[in-house]
Tab-separated table of C-alpha atoms and ligand atoms in Angstrom:
chain	number	residue	atom	x	y	z
A	12	MET	CA	16.260	42.623	80.770
A	13	THR	CA	14.088	45.509	79.628
A	14	ASN	CA	15.926	48.769	79.045
A	15	LYS	CA	13.871	51.689	80.321
A	16	TYR	CA	14.087	55.203	78.983
A	17	SER	CA	12.318	58.427	79.793
A	18	VAL	CA	11.770	60.564	76.725
A	19	THR	CA	10.576	64.158	76.766
A	20	LEU	CA	8.389	65.019	73.790
A	21	LEU	CA	8.320	68.595	72.514
A	22	PRO	CA	5.660	68.604	69.769
A	23	GLY	CA	5.831	72.400	69.367
A	24	ASP	CA	3.916	74.168	66.626
A	25	GLY	CA	2.409	73.783	63.161
A	26	ILE	CA	2.702	70.225	61.868
A	27	GLY	CA	4.682	69.283	65.004
A	28	PRO	CA	1.876	67.570	66.945
A	29	GLU	CA	0.774	65.501	63.883
A	30	ILE	CA	4.193	64.138	63.042
A	31	MET	CA	4.961	63.552	66.715
A	32	ALA	CA	1.780	61.467	67.141
A	33	VAL	CA	2.824	59.162	64.283
A	34	THR	CA	6.310	58.845	65.754
A	35	VAL	CA	5.110	57.952	69.236
A	36	ASP	CA	2.928	55.183	67.769
A	37	VAL	CA	5.971	53.824	65.961
A	38	LEU	CA	8.089	53.957	69.119
A	39	LYS	CA	5.423	52.062	71.078
A	40	VAL	CA	5.515	49.199	68.595
A	41	ILE	CA	9.318	49.221	68.522
A	42	ALA	CA	9.361	49.054	72.322
A	43	GLN	CA	7.353	45.820	72.261
A	44	GLN	CA	9.494	44.305	69.540
A	45	CYS	CA	12.854	45.209	71.051
A	46	ASP	CA	11.981	44.750	74.710
A	47	LEU	CA	12.329	48.430	75.573
A	48	GLU	CA	10.195	50.551	77.839
A	49	PHE	CA	9.604	54.238	77.152
A	50	SER	CA	8.006	56.656	79.543
A	51	PHE	CA	6.932	59.677	77.539
A	52	GLN	CA	6.301	63.094	79.000
A	53	GLU	CA	5.251	66.118	77.001
A	54	ALA	CA	6.496	69.649	77.515
A	55	LEU	CA	5.877	73.032	75.915
A	56	ILE	CA	8.230	74.902	73.620
A	57	GLY	CA	7.966	77.601	70.952
A	58	GLY	CA	4.661	79.220	70.054
A	59	ALA	CA	2.658	76.666	72.029
A	60	ALA	CA	4.644	77.671	75.126
A	61	ILE	CA	4.241	81.379	74.402
A	62	ASP	CA	0.453	80.999	74.199
A	63	ALA	CA	0.263	79.005	77.433
A	64	THR	CA	2.977	80.626	79.568
A	65	ASP	CA	4.109	83.807	77.789
A	66	THR	CA	7.635	82.464	77.239
A	67	PRO	CA	8.984	80.226	74.449
A	68	LEU	CA	10.985	78.055	76.866
A	69	PRO	CA	9.421	77.608	80.330
A	70	THR	CA	11.805	76.555	83.111
A	71	GLU	CA	9.644	73.501	83.624
A	72	THR	CA	10.461	72.361	80.088
A	73	ILE	CA	14.194	72.690	80.681
A	74	GLU	CA	13.865	70.703	83.909
A	75	LYS	CA	11.843	67.926	82.294
A	76	CYS	CA	14.366	67.683	79.476
A	77	ARG	CA	17.341	67.586	81.845
A	78	GLN	CA	15.780	64.737	83.791
A	79	SER	CA	15.136	62.581	80.750
A	80	ASP	CA	17.320	60.212	78.748
A	81	ALA	CA	16.471	61.834	75.428
A	82	VAL	CA	14.432	64.679	74.006
A	83	LEU	CA	12.382	64.349	70.845
A	84	LEU	CA	11.422	67.676	69.298
A	85	ALA	CA	9.128	68.232	66.321
A	86	ALA	CA	9.167	71.841	65.109
A	87	ILE	CA	8.576	75.371	66.325
A	88	GLY	CA	7.330	78.647	64.897
A	89	GLY	CA	4.527	80.149	62.845
A	90	TYR	CA	3.265	83.420	61.387
A	91	LYS	CA	1.339	84.161	64.559
A	92	TRP	CA	4.492	84.746	66.612
A	93	ASP	CA	6.735	86.268	63.912
A	94	ASN	CA	6.381	89.850	65.052
A	95	LEU	CA	6.971	89.408	68.772
A	96	PRO	CA	10.150	90.826	70.313
A	97	ARG	CA	13.096	88.448	69.921
A	98	GLU	CA	13.047	87.136	73.505
A	99	LYS	CA	9.470	86.009	72.952
A	100	ARG	CA	9.920	84.333	69.578
A	101	PRO	CA	9.606	80.572	69.172
A	102	GLU	CA	13.144	80.402	67.692
A	103	THR	CA	14.512	81.793	70.951
A	104	GLY	CA	13.041	78.765	72.704
A	105	LEU	CA	14.809	76.389	70.345
A	106	LEU	CA	18.160	78.163	70.702
A	107	GLY	CA	17.574	78.233	74.456
A	108	ILE	CA	17.043	74.495	74.818
A	109	ARG	CA	20.135	73.770	72.690
A	110	ALA	CA	22.183	76.047	74.944
A	111	ALA	CA	20.620	74.801	78.199
A	112	LEU	CA	21.419	71.177	77.348
A	113	GLY	CA	24.894	72.020	75.983
A	114	LEU	CA	24.107	70.461	72.601
A	115	PHE	CA	27.138	71.652	70.681
A	116	ALA	CA	27.199	68.987	67.970
A	117	ASN	CA	24.449	68.775	65.391
A	118	LEU	CA	24.557	65.800	63.034
A	119	ARG	CA	22.528	66.250	59.854
A	120	PRO	CA	22.703	63.364	57.417
A	121	ALA	CA	21.658	63.878	53.792
A	122	THR	CA	21.327	60.522	52.111
A	123	ILE	CA	19.741	59.939	48.743
A	124	LEU	CA	17.296	57.060	48.876
A	125	PRO	CA	17.051	55.249	45.536
A	126	GLN	CA	13.255	55.195	45.975
A	127	LEU	CA	13.118	58.982	45.990
A	128	ILE	CA	15.667	59.844	43.348
A	129	ASP	CA	12.995	61.322	41.063
A	130	ALA	CA	11.963	63.721	43.822
A	131	SER	CA	15.320	65.533	43.614
A	132	SER	CA	15.405	68.680	41.520
A	133	LEU	CA	18.894	67.736	40.335
A	134	LYS	CA	19.779	65.219	37.629
A	135	LYS	CA	19.753	61.596	38.630
A	136	GLU	CA	23.442	61.092	37.756
A	137	VAL	CA	24.415	64.035	39.987
A	138	VAL	CA	22.586	62.883	43.111
A	139	GLU	CA	22.621	59.087	42.814
A	140	GLY	CA	24.587	57.621	45.722
A	141	VAL	CA	24.964	60.891	47.650
A	142	ASP	CA	25.602	60.208	51.332
A	143	ILE	CA	26.702	63.254	53.302
A	144	MET	CA	26.886	63.942	57.021
A	145	VAL	CA	26.946	67.606	57.990
A	146	VAL	CA	28.423	68.144	61.457
A	147	ARG	CA	27.256	71.605	62.480
A	148	GLU	CA	28.513	73.445	65.575
A	149	LEU	CA	25.334	74.396	67.417
A	150	THR	CA	25.931	76.448	70.564
A	151	GLY	CA	28.535	78.982	69.472
A	152	GLY	CA	29.514	81.191	66.570
A	153	ILE	CA	27.427	84.126	65.413
A	154	TYR	CA	24.224	82.691	66.893
A	155	PHE	CA	25.497	83.212	70.429
A	156	GLY	CA	28.549	85.538	70.233
A	157	GLN	CA	28.627	88.767	72.265
A	158	PRO	CA	28.121	91.645	71.776
A	159	LYS	CA	24.820	91.372	69.996
A	160	GLY	CA	21.811	93.607	69.690
A	161	ILE	CA	20.538	96.734	68.015
A	162	PHE	CA	22.212	99.825	69.451
A	163	THR	CA	21.914	103.547	68.809
A	164	SER	CA	25.220	105.275	68.180
A	165	GLU	CA	26.226	108.794	69.269
A	166	THR	CA	24.967	110.197	65.976
A	167	GLY	CA	21.571	108.660	66.680
A	168	GLU	CA	21.874	106.055	63.936
A	169	LYS	CA	20.820	102.530	64.779
A	170	ARG	CA	23.349	99.730	64.316
A	171	GLY	CA	22.705	95.999	64.480
A	172	ILE	CA	25.496	93.770	65.751
A	173	ASN	CA	26.197	90.073	65.997
A	174	THR	CA	29.580	88.590	66.733
A	175	MET	CA	31.045	85.502	65.140
A	176	ALA	CA	33.388	84.069	67.737
A	177	TYR	CA	34.850	80.653	68.550
A	178	THR	CA	37.249	79.718	71.322
A	179	VAL	CA	39.833	76.994	70.836
A	180	SER	CA	37.961	74.639	73.162
A	181	GLU	CA	34.719	75.157	71.263
A	182	ILE	CA	36.461	74.372	67.976
A	183	ASP	CA	38.333	71.375	69.354
A	184	ARG	CA	35.270	69.641	70.786
A	185	ILE	CA	33.266	69.883	67.553
A	186	ALA	CA	36.352	68.896	65.542
A	187	LYS	CA	36.694	65.755	67.691
A	188	VAL	CA	33.078	64.779	66.976
A	189	ALA	CA	33.650	65.438	63.266
A	190	PHE	CA	36.886	63.434	63.000
A	191	GLU	CA	35.284	60.524	64.879
A	192	THR	CA	32.193	60.704	62.672
A	193	ALA	CA	34.383	60.646	59.544
A	194	GLN	CA	36.286	57.636	60.943
A	195	LYS	CA	33.028	55.689	61.136
A	196	ARG	CA	32.101	56.758	57.586
A	197	LYS	CA	34.381	56.922	54.526
A	198	GLY	CA	37.234	58.696	56.311
A	199	LYS	CA	36.887	61.976	54.429
A	200	LEU	CA	36.353	65.219	56.335
A	201	CYS	CA	35.824	68.572	54.632
A	202	SER	CA	35.963	71.577	56.949
A	203	VAL	CA	34.012	74.553	55.617
A	204	ASP	CA	34.949	78.101	56.619
A	205	LYS	CA	35.605	81.593	55.291
A	206	ALA	CA	39.279	81.789	56.246
A	207	ASN	CA	40.066	84.034	53.279
A	208	VAL	CA	38.133	86.801	55.025
A	209	LEU	CA	37.306	85.956	58.646
A	210	ASP	CA	39.785	85.697	61.522
A	211	VAL	CA	37.446	83.396	63.418
A	212	SER	CA	37.643	81.033	60.435
A	213	GLN	CA	41.449	81.190	60.388
A	214	LEU	CA	41.532	79.981	63.986
A	215	TRP	CA	38.981	77.294	63.091
A	216	ARG	CA	41.174	76.101	60.195
A	217	ASP	CA	44.379	76.170	62.277
A	218	ARG	CA	42.777	73.995	64.990
A	219	LEU	CA	41.396	71.501	62.477
A	220	ASN	CA	44.867	71.190	60.947
A	221	ALA	CA	46.470	70.813	64.373
A	222	MET	CA	44.103	68.008	65.315
A	223	ALA	CA	44.403	66.134	62.024
A	224	SER	CA	47.593	64.349	63.100
A	225	GLN	CA	45.612	62.507	65.802
A	226	TYR	CA	43.427	61.033	63.067
A	227	PRO	CA	45.807	59.667	60.425
A	228	ASP	CA	42.974	57.548	58.995
A	229	VAL	CA	40.929	60.665	58.142
A	230	GLU	CA	41.702	62.752	55.074
A	231	LEU	CA	41.087	66.408	56.009
A	232	THR	CA	40.384	69.056	53.373
A	233	HIS	CA	39.206	72.657	53.657
A	234	MET	CA	36.735	74.586	51.534
A	235	TYR	CA	35.424	78.158	51.597
A	236	VAL	CA	31.724	78.308	52.304
A	237	ASP	CA	30.745	80.001	49.040
A	238	ASN	CA	32.526	77.316	47.066
A	239	ALA	CA	31.008	74.621	49.289
A	240	ALA	CA	27.504	75.869	48.472
A	241	MET	CA	28.363	75.661	44.788
A	242	GLN	CA	30.037	72.253	45.022
A	243	LEU	CA	27.044	70.822	46.911
A	244	VAL	CA	24.809	71.392	43.908
A	245	ARG	CA	27.510	70.805	41.265
A	246	ASN	CA	29.040	67.553	42.471
A	247	PRO	CA	27.683	66.500	45.879
A	248	LYS	CA	29.264	63.040	45.650
A	249	GLN	CA	32.682	64.524	46.451
A	250	PHE	CA	31.555	64.995	50.080
A	251	ASP	CA	31.502	62.436	52.879
A	252	THR	CA	31.581	64.293	56.220
A	253	ILE	CA	31.402	68.089	56.411
A	254	VAL	CA	32.219	70.051	59.579
A	255	THR	CA	31.368	73.707	59.915
A	256	GLY	CA	30.255	76.487	62.250
A	257	ASN	CA	26.740	77.330	63.334
A	258	LEU	CA	25.634	79.757	60.604
A	259	PHE	CA	27.368	78.063	57.675
A	260	GLY	CA	25.996	74.741	58.910
A	261	ASP	CA	22.472	76.128	59.085
A	262	ILE	CA	22.652	77.184	55.446
A	263	LEU	CA	24.566	74.257	53.988
A	264	SER	CA	22.464	71.641	55.769
A	265	ASP	CA	19.317	72.995	54.092
A	266	ALA	CA	21.060	72.876	50.717
A	267	ALA	CA	22.326	69.337	51.376
A	268	ALA	CA	18.857	68.319	52.526
A	269	MET	CA	17.254	69.447	49.313
A	270	LEU	CA	19.590	67.260	47.236
A	271	THR	CA	17.583	64.363	48.546
A	272	GLY	CA	14.363	65.732	47.056
A	273	SER	CA	12.555	66.744	50.195
A	274	ILE	CA	13.553	68.284	53.465
A	275	GLY	CA	10.588	66.278	54.793
A	276	MET	CA	12.776	63.175	54.938
A	277	LEU	CA	15.716	64.369	56.989
A	278	PRO	CA	16.343	63.835	60.692
A	279	SER	CA	18.997	65.353	62.924
A	280	ALA	CA	20.700	64.677	66.216
A	281	SER	CA	22.002	67.336	68.587
A	282	LEU	CA	24.469	66.013	71.103
A	283	GLY	CA	26.374	67.365	74.075
A	284	SER	CA	28.973	65.650	76.203
A	285	ASP	CA	26.270	63.796	78.183
A	286	ARG	CA	22.688	62.684	77.877
A	287	PRO	CA	20.126	63.840	76.992
A	288	GLY	CA	20.595	64.503	73.310
A	289	LEU	CA	17.868	66.214	71.330
A	290	PHE	CA	16.504	64.759	68.120
A	291	GLU	CA	14.492	66.717	65.597
A	292	PRO	CA	13.694	66.870	61.899
A	293	VAL	CA	15.681	69.382	59.852
A	294	HIS	CA	12.460	70.887	58.485
A	295	GLY	CA	10.332	73.532	60.176
A	296	SER	CA	6.759	73.701	61.415
A	297	ALA	CA	5.161	74.254	57.950
A	298	PRO	CA	2.268	76.371	59.275
A	299	ASP	CA	0.757	76.511	55.767
A	300	ILE	CA	-0.180	72.818	55.884
A	301	ALA	CA	-0.639	72.367	59.644
A	302	GLY	CA	-3.698	70.431	60.745
A	303	GLN	CA	-4.517	69.259	57.213
A	304	ASP	CA	-3.059	65.763	57.420
A	305	LYS	CA	-0.620	66.585	54.613
A	306	ALA	CA	2.705	66.579	56.464
A	307	ASN	CA	5.402	63.997	55.844
A	308	PRO	CA	6.117	62.371	59.241
A	309	LEU	CA	9.196	60.458	58.043
A	310	ALA	CA	11.838	62.983	59.115
A	311	GLN	CA	10.358	62.871	62.610
A	312	VAL	CA	10.228	59.081	62.592
A	313	LEU	CA	13.837	58.956	61.390
A	314	SER	CA	14.761	61.410	64.160
A	315	ALA	CA	13.423	58.827	66.606
A	316	ALA	CA	15.735	56.311	64.929
A	317	MET	CA	18.655	58.713	65.463
A	318	MET	CA	17.547	59.028	69.084
A	319	LEU	CA	17.773	55.268	69.474
A	320	ARG	CA	21.151	55.055	67.689
A	321	TYR	CA	23.016	58.110	69.014
A	322	GLY	CA	21.100	59.014	72.158
A	323	LEU	CA	20.156	55.690	73.742
A	324	ASN	CA	22.623	53.286	72.155
A	325	GLU	CA	19.905	50.973	70.839
A	326	PRO	CA	21.150	50.399	67.273
A	327	LEU	CA	18.932	47.387	66.582
A	328	ALA	CA	15.775	49.338	67.329
A	329	ALA	CA	17.106	52.186	65.158
A	330	ASP	CA	17.740	49.749	62.294
A	331	LYS	CA	14.179	48.469	62.536
A	332	ILE	CA	12.702	51.949	62.178
A	333	GLU	CA	14.977	52.842	59.273
A	334	GLN	CA	14.121	49.598	57.512
A	335	ALA	CA	10.409	50.198	58.020
A	336	VAL	CA	10.755	53.623	56.397
A	337	LEU	CA	12.524	52.100	53.377
A	338	LYS	CA	9.849	49.428	53.179
A	339	VAL	CA	6.914	51.860	53.056
A	340	LEU	CA	8.728	53.756	50.320
A	341	ASP	CA	9.347	50.498	48.450
A	342	LEU	CA	5.640	49.784	48.725
A	343	GLY	CA	5.020	53.115	46.996
A	344	TYR	CA	3.472	55.174	49.806
A	345	ARG	CA	4.194	58.887	49.347
A	346	THR	CA	3.128	62.096	51.045
A	347	GLY	CA	2.653	65.128	48.778
A	348	ASP	CA	6.206	66.458	49.112
A	349	ILE	CA	7.751	63.262	47.700
A	350	MET	CA	4.946	62.158	45.400
A	351	SER	CA	5.843	60.809	41.991
A	352	GLU	CA	3.974	59.055	39.208
A	353	GLY	CA	2.518	55.645	39.913
A	354	CYS	CA	2.854	55.974	43.689
A	355	GLN	CA	0.144	55.837	46.326
A	356	ALA	CA	-0.652	59.267	47.807
A	357	VAL	CA	-1.156	59.236	51.584
A	358	GLY	CA	-1.483	61.837	54.310
A	359	CYS	CA	0.440	62.060	57.556
A	360	GLN	CA	-1.794	59.545	59.317
A	361	GLY	CA	-1.867	57.235	56.304
A	362	MET	CA	1.923	57.168	56.278
A	363	GLY	CA	1.835	56.340	59.990
A	364	GLU	CA	-0.583	53.474	59.399
A	365	ALA	CA	1.611	52.148	56.597
A	366	LEU	CA	4.609	52.170	58.959
A	367	LEU	CA	2.718	50.307	61.670
A	368	LYS	CA	1.548	47.711	59.142
A	369	VAL	CA	5.108	47.136	57.937
A	370	LEU	CA	6.417	46.856	61.496
B	15	LIG	C1	17.553	74.956	62.136
B	15	LIG	C2	16.662	76.160	62.146
B	15	LIG	C3	16.989	76.989	63.384
B	15	LIG	C4	18.434	77.420	63.287
B	15	LIG	C5	16.063	78.193	63.622
B	15	LIG	C6	14.602	77.811	63.617
B	15	LIG	C7	16.410	78.911	64.897
B	15	LIG	O1	16.792	76.885	60.973
B	15	LIG	O2	17.488	74.150	63.087
B	15	LIG	O3	18.312	74.798	61.182
B	15	LIG	O4	18.745	78.426	62.633
B	15	LIG	O5	19.288	76.741	63.873
B	16	LIG	MG1	18.007	75.932	59.512
């Protein structure tokens, strides 16, 4: 029996459309090989949506996403839209779709591939074997807490406010995802907070501790975020699964990503309690290289693999994509961001062709 899935594509801005095109080609081949059927529909988000509809997240996009089995997003943003008021910025569209779909759990793996070890800026012995999963809370914390805004006080001075807040239920649901993720990995969970200063972090830590007894097979530790940033570059191998709030997760997942040599390799999955999940590379829209056939499409392709594994429960198809990526790297194909001596330089399309050949 053929499993059928509707997938909404959000190519977005900058390099988004190029890396999405490569990924769709890969998915079409995978569909044939694994007896799957995808119906793809495109929708607008970010700058592309602002230009066409004057809003970064049209209602039509939300509707299309809600009606699909999974959402594949490329990247949003660019210099052109940087000075618009906040409600009209591309980033507001991304935060909006995460909130609209209730995607509270963001999984960001950072795995060192032996093929790319020379691309890391850290010493080989420090990064060899690193395999970290950052579980980032995605719809709460300081990104969404109220009050927020820029207000003028009685003295006439302006004051900017954001609020870092978590309720017990928000903490518990992300903690559950994190404990279960750690169970499927090496059973080590490090919760990152700032409980030495922030009350919201104290509640976070208390809930993690309270829930730990339900997961006797997981070893829970805690770390302050400043130390975690340091430990990630000092000795990243100590980490297995990391769970943290929205802002700390934003920062630490970029740091963890760079251990692997290039943020251009890393996918992510954003999940709620139901379908659809949203799958996107960790990197941004790279407007400086957009349209030049220089982008690395592999993070987007690997995001499609995460879509198959976590969003559509098609692990065999996910395996095939991941293996194809390893194979093209074994064969020496490299985009500029991961280039090293003796390898074959290719552009975005060239990398796509290499993937199709391998598949
Ligand atoms: C990310 C990005 C976004 C975030 C921005 C573009 C809103 O940095 O996905 O990590 O801060 O969540
Ligand atoms: Mg970020």
